[in-house]
């Protein structure tokens, strides 16, 4: 009990990174769970879908993993109020599974991009952002080939503008994402998906010159939220 | 009695969703190399399924169904075309 | 390359009868240059391979070196030059796949990839297409398997327009007690794991053992598509297999396929084997001959005790990996191959595994005289503002971010010094300590072309300096020698000279050469060899990753220190090439004694905390090195060239752009300067205080009061950061 | 007089060259979801060019030529099919 599930699919490659950070940097209890063994969200304090290239990212990033029983069972998370975080490929999976709105398209320049960027949090709320301040700048690296967020105007204004949102600082959008969107959440913030990697930005030793470890607030929020709710 | 049919699935971006790859191929490759008669380029993904079915229509029906159910395309951004391979 | 008549006679001798077609195919695959090193083996003996830290030297799929008492570093270099010339995307991708599997054979965890790319002129359409494909291939494969590509080298030269060099390396770590190395015993089962064997990989090694044919379609047998998903599953499964100690031996099915894997393993352990080919999972119906020599990718051989088979199978099935148990090892030294009960081959393992070495003739070509030509009359001195900008914007000097930003260099959360920030990449071990490992790959094709012996020696020295410059202690290197056709004496000469150059400098710097690879037949279809190139990859020990140094200037007011003596060595320099299109002259002399002395001094100075930034001086000389430090630190500088300790230099360019070896630039806090001077004295190292870091936003070189060049930092930054991208994107 | 033609280009791996993407979609998505009548899946790239030309054949000729010259595909690995869009 009191554990975070880190879901692993064939091709997931940030599972150990997230595990290390959650466990060693934030002293939270976690377990890497192979997708075949993940039956239900019940009993977990939170679920993290880490980055990587599930099923080779073939067809579309996240498309095949989104159709697995493990992800299909996540629908319950919403009703049970269990926090779910999708990082990079995890975000792509959540979008492909329609647990978050929109779509993630190939980067505008057609290339994979690995780079540190600055993002801004808007309307922070929920287990993953409870400790973030409105307008707080979070520095984190991105590393993806399909991160160009797309959403229709209506959904953007009617839904996303009411929910927590993470956007690239103007001029730092690495992929051509609409509205500079780097991450989106459900209105209550219980399910959050983002392209940047907070686990790579949780220790100052890994932050290059001029950047801070902007991922910390996400895991610190989770730690507080698991203890005290959000 | 079933036989095998080849069914093509073509997934392209919806109108209104940009296709930077197509734009790049058009602008930076084709036009720059002097093929001015090319007006535009759109890119997409192509799948060729070989399907056991009762008839061509049956094969198409099966593929159309699986494209919807398995979300072979993402209706938020994609158009899809399913057809028998001629 | 088909077997020669002499070789076929030799085979008859070994078997004492006519060989079957299967046997001939096995010998042909195994005796190919790529698998057997028949042309290079005699010379390779010259390399110093031993040292205090060497745990496993050359011989296995990958060597292992003691990084710390409780950690080994396993690393390997590979080339995929020929496949990348015809199919850049898949050629480069499968190169990564292969080198990672080498690391897997010892059960080590792959923590870093390096790519050393010697590419054509980006403005040449064919070369441009190759460049994009190669980088994308490495990106798509490396990123998908979750191993960060943290460092490399990139060089652009029309000599590589049709035949690029794609050298890749992988670094792994493993606990000494966990290494998979007990070796097979008679009765142990042979399990082949991973992709189904197909016709796609037929005779790949023979393909790499002959020149590129003009009609590439003839080479179709070699085209293979990378499957990084299966590779990733192999990585994950082998990690579990290592932890649970389920394997006695693991080997990659690489060049020579099944034949090589079994022949080499059996020969190394004095065993034989019984193989049932029909048991192997295949993608399509194959002949026995095809099964024996197919080089389909992403396959491994796992040797398991009978009693542990079921546990092994459980792991493989959990990861959806295909596998088949195809036979077992025996104690009689003979490999017997069956297909549906009938015997198709029976060969002694030892004789199959190692053909007789061939002694190749070697003689220097006339072209080699270019590198002996002293530069009597240099062209008139240019305007230095212009010359500096030209050199900084050269694709060989400018930032390689167009390349490395396509690579996930951070997955694994170990990359403390990332590409572009330091002379080498530094990775932490993530074991609860601050310890780490530094890695870098280097070559200079122009040097080895002009002077293969000294050029190769300089590559070793540069690698050593790069490892020192981040504050690591260089431990060992591996080398990849890319040469032409070994049957042509004037090509073979380059190979021989490069090898001797590596051997000499490695010995002098006490860097054991624990492994390497040879790639021959790097010719275009006209028979012209590309620039012969010696690529060196080195690893260094990092006691504390928080005390390493990066390139970027940290603070205005710091002193800029030049370590080492500068000689007028412009032969083969980037400056002569970029500004005057000259590619000739004596290249900088290798200076092993200075390398050692200066290297030890810099290592110590970093360790004592005197140094805020370090950069070694290499391509582009002093001017390039300080400008890079300045651009990355976003700080200007003011340097008085009069202060440079130079011997024999008569012109400004001989100071600014000389590529004299064994030199570094240090940024030193004024408070530490006296200590540093004392330390230099103690080490007997020549250092000069040449200037200061400023916040003027300007790069300024002067000679006393006379300004030699003064350039706005924004202009330099733009040239440095964007030039490569402009060349490549503009050259489609 | 020229008019505008829509020309489709389909680039797939040659027969005999593997297609891990198609294999994965087949095995891990389509078969796992019970569509056993699907025998195989091959993937490819799809381009749709709109070309000004004198005739359909002329449009095809232009596109074929530019695919060769601009290396839109790699003949060593890929098969290409160029056809008018019906
Ligand atoms: N092909 C490449 N792949 C990844 N990183 C590269 C590549 N080429 C150069 N780099 C990186 O760019 C930086 C500068 O490289 P280089 O110019 O080779 O340095 P040096 O001259 O000190 O050897 C280093 O961090 C290096 O690892
Ligand atoms: Mg360097």
PDB file of C-alpha atoms in Angstrom, chain D residues 7-84:
ATOM      1  CA  UNK D   7      -0.640  11.701 -58.347  1.00  0.00           C
ATOM      2  CA  UNK D   8      -0.165   9.196 -55.528  1.00  0.00           C
ATOM      3  CA  UNK D   9       3.228   7.887 -54.537  1.00  0.00           C
ATOM      4  CA  UNK D  10       3.455   4.862 -52.293  1.00  0.00           C
ATOM      5  CA  UNK D  11       6.813   3.899 -50.857  1.00  0.00           C
ATOM      6  CA  UNK D  12       7.161   0.540 -49.154  1.00  0.00           C
ATOM      7  CA  UNK D  13      10.045  -1.686 -48.217  1.00  0.00           C
ATOM      8  CA  UNK D  14      10.952  -4.094 -50.991  1.00  0.00           C
ATOM      9  CA  UNK D  15       9.762  -7.637 -50.793  1.00  0.00           C
ATOM     10  CA  UNK D  16      12.296  -9.519 -48.737  1.00  0.00           C
ATOM     11  CA  UNK D  17      13.187  -6.446 -46.719  1.00  0.00           C
ATOM     12  CA  UNK D  18      11.627  -6.598 -43.281  1.00  0.00           C
ATOM     13  CA  UNK D  19       9.000  -4.191 -42.069  1.00  0.00           C
ATOM     14  CA  UNK D  20       9.161  -4.280 -38.266  1.00  0.00           C
ATOM     15  CA  UNK D  21       6.519  -1.579 -38.027  1.00  0.00           C
ATOM     16  CA  UNK D  22       3.997  -3.620 -39.980  1.00  0.00           C
ATOM     17  CA  UNK D  23       4.905  -6.740 -38.033  1.00  0.00           C
ATOM     18  CA  UNK D  24       4.387  -4.949 -34.733  1.00  0.00           C
ATOM     19  CA  UNK D  25       1.046  -3.447 -35.720  1.00  0.00           C
ATOM     20  CA  UNK D  26      -0.075  -6.865 -36.872  1.00  0.00           C
ATOM     21  CA  UNK D  27       1.098  -8.834 -33.868  1.00  0.00           C
ATOM     22  CA  UNK D  28       0.571  -6.440 -30.987  1.00  0.00           C
ATOM     23  CA  UNK D  29      -2.518  -4.605 -32.130  1.00  0.00           C
ATOM     24  CA  UNK D  30      -4.560  -6.318 -34.798  1.00  0.00           C
ATOM     25  CA  UNK D  31      -4.132  -9.960 -33.815  1.00  0.00           C
ATOM     26  CA  UNK D  32      -4.254  -9.232 -30.117  1.00  0.00           C
ATOM     27  CA  UNK D  33      -7.572  -7.538 -30.598  1.00  0.00           C
ATOM     28  CA  UNK D  34      -8.933 -10.632 -32.301  1.00  0.00           C
ATOM     29  CA  UNK D  35      -8.863  -9.754 -35.990  1.00  0.00           C
ATOM     30  CA  UNK D  36      -7.519 -13.147 -36.970  1.00  0.00           C
ATOM     31  CA  UNK D  37      -8.607 -12.782 -40.570  1.00  0.00           C
ATOM     32  CA  UNK D  38      -5.840 -10.248 -41.126  1.00  0.00           C
ATOM     33  CA  UNK D  39      -2.901 -12.219 -42.503  1.00  0.00           C
ATOM     34  CA  UNK D  40      -0.252  -9.528 -42.603  1.00  0.00           C
ATOM     35  CA  UNK D  41       0.354  -5.800 -42.475  1.00  0.00           C
ATOM     36  CA  UNK D  42       2.882  -3.843 -44.473  1.00  0.00           C
ATOM     37  CA  UNK D  43       3.454  -0.161 -43.864  1.00  0.00           C
ATOM     38  CA  UNK D  44       4.616   2.530 -46.165  1.00  0.00           C
ATOM     39  CA  UNK D  45       4.749   6.195 -46.854  1.00  0.00           C
ATOM     40  CA  UNK D  46       2.135   7.959 -48.876  1.00  0.00           C
ATOM     41  CA  UNK D  47       2.548  11.150 -50.867  1.00  0.00           C
ATOM     42  CA  UNK D  48      -0.120  12.962 -52.795  1.00  0.00           C
ATOM     43  CA  UNK D  49       1.174  15.442 -55.330  1.00  0.00           C
ATOM     44  CA  UNK D  50      -0.916  17.812 -57.288  1.00  0.00           C
ATOM     45  CA  UNK D  51       0.791  18.367 -60.600  1.00  0.00           C
ATOM     46  CA  UNK D  52       0.179  20.554 -63.617  1.00  0.00           C
ATOM     47  CA  UNK D  53       0.675  18.434 -66.681  1.00  0.00           C
ATOM     48  CA  UNK D  54      -0.489  17.876 -70.239  1.00  0.00           C
ATOM     49  CA  UNK D  55      -2.028  14.537 -69.448  1.00  0.00           C
ATOM     50  CA  UNK D  56      -2.251  11.887 -66.794  1.00  0.00           C
ATOM     51  CA  UNK D  57       0.717  10.047 -68.288  1.00  0.00           C
ATOM     52  CA  UNK D  58       2.705  13.230 -68.357  1.00  0.00           C
ATOM     53  CA  UNK D  59       1.935  13.844 -64.676  1.00  0.00           C
ATOM     54  CA  UNK D  60       3.053  10.340 -63.794  1.00  0.00           C
ATOM     55  CA  UNK D  61       6.216  10.780 -65.799  1.00  0.00           C
ATOM     56  CA  UNK D  62       7.068  14.012 -63.990  1.00  0.00           C
ATOM     57  CA  UNK D  63       6.500  12.477 -60.584  1.00  0.00           C
ATOM     58  CA  UNK D  64       8.442   9.320 -61.397  1.00  0.00           C
ATOM     59  CA  UNK D  65      11.332  11.410 -62.547  1.00  0.00           C
ATOM     60  CA  UNK D  66      11.401  13.613 -59.506  1.00  0.00           C
ATOM     61  CA  UNK D  67      11.163  10.645 -57.167  1.00  0.00           C
ATOM     62  CA  UNK D  68      14.290   9.235 -58.766  1.00  0.00           C
ATOM     63  CA  UNK D  69      16.222  12.435 -59.023  1.00  0.00           C
ATOM     64  CA  UNK D  70      15.393  13.857 -55.628  1.00  0.00           C
ATOM     65  CA  UNK D  71      15.795  10.537 -53.896  1.00  0.00           C
ATOM     66  CA  UNK D  72      12.312  10.637 -52.488  1.00  0.00           C
ATOM     67  CA  UNK D  73      12.919   6.916 -51.974  1.00  0.00           C
ATOM     68  CA  UNK D  74      15.959   4.679 -51.843  1.00  0.00           C
ATOM     69  CA  UNK D  75      15.861   2.121 -54.647  1.00  0.00           C
ATOM     70  CA  UNK D  76      18.112  -0.167 -52.647  1.00  0.00           C
ATOM     71  CA  UNK D  77      15.470  -0.658 -49.951  1.00  0.00           C
ATOM     72  CA  UNK D  78      12.194   0.625 -51.288  1.00  0.00           C
ATOM     73  CA  UNK D  79       9.662  -0.177 -53.906  1.00  0.00           C
ATOM     74  CA  UNK D  80       7.760   2.731 -55.253  1.00  0.00           C
ATOM     75  CA  UNK D  81       4.426   2.945 -56.934  1.00  0.00           C
ATOM     76  CA  UNK D  82       3.279   6.037 -58.765  1.00  0.00           C
ATOM     77  CA  UNK D  83      -0.302   6.267 -59.933  1.00  0.00           C
ATOM     78  CA  UNK D  84      -3.063   8.687 -60.675  1.00  0.00           C
TER      79      UNK D  84
END
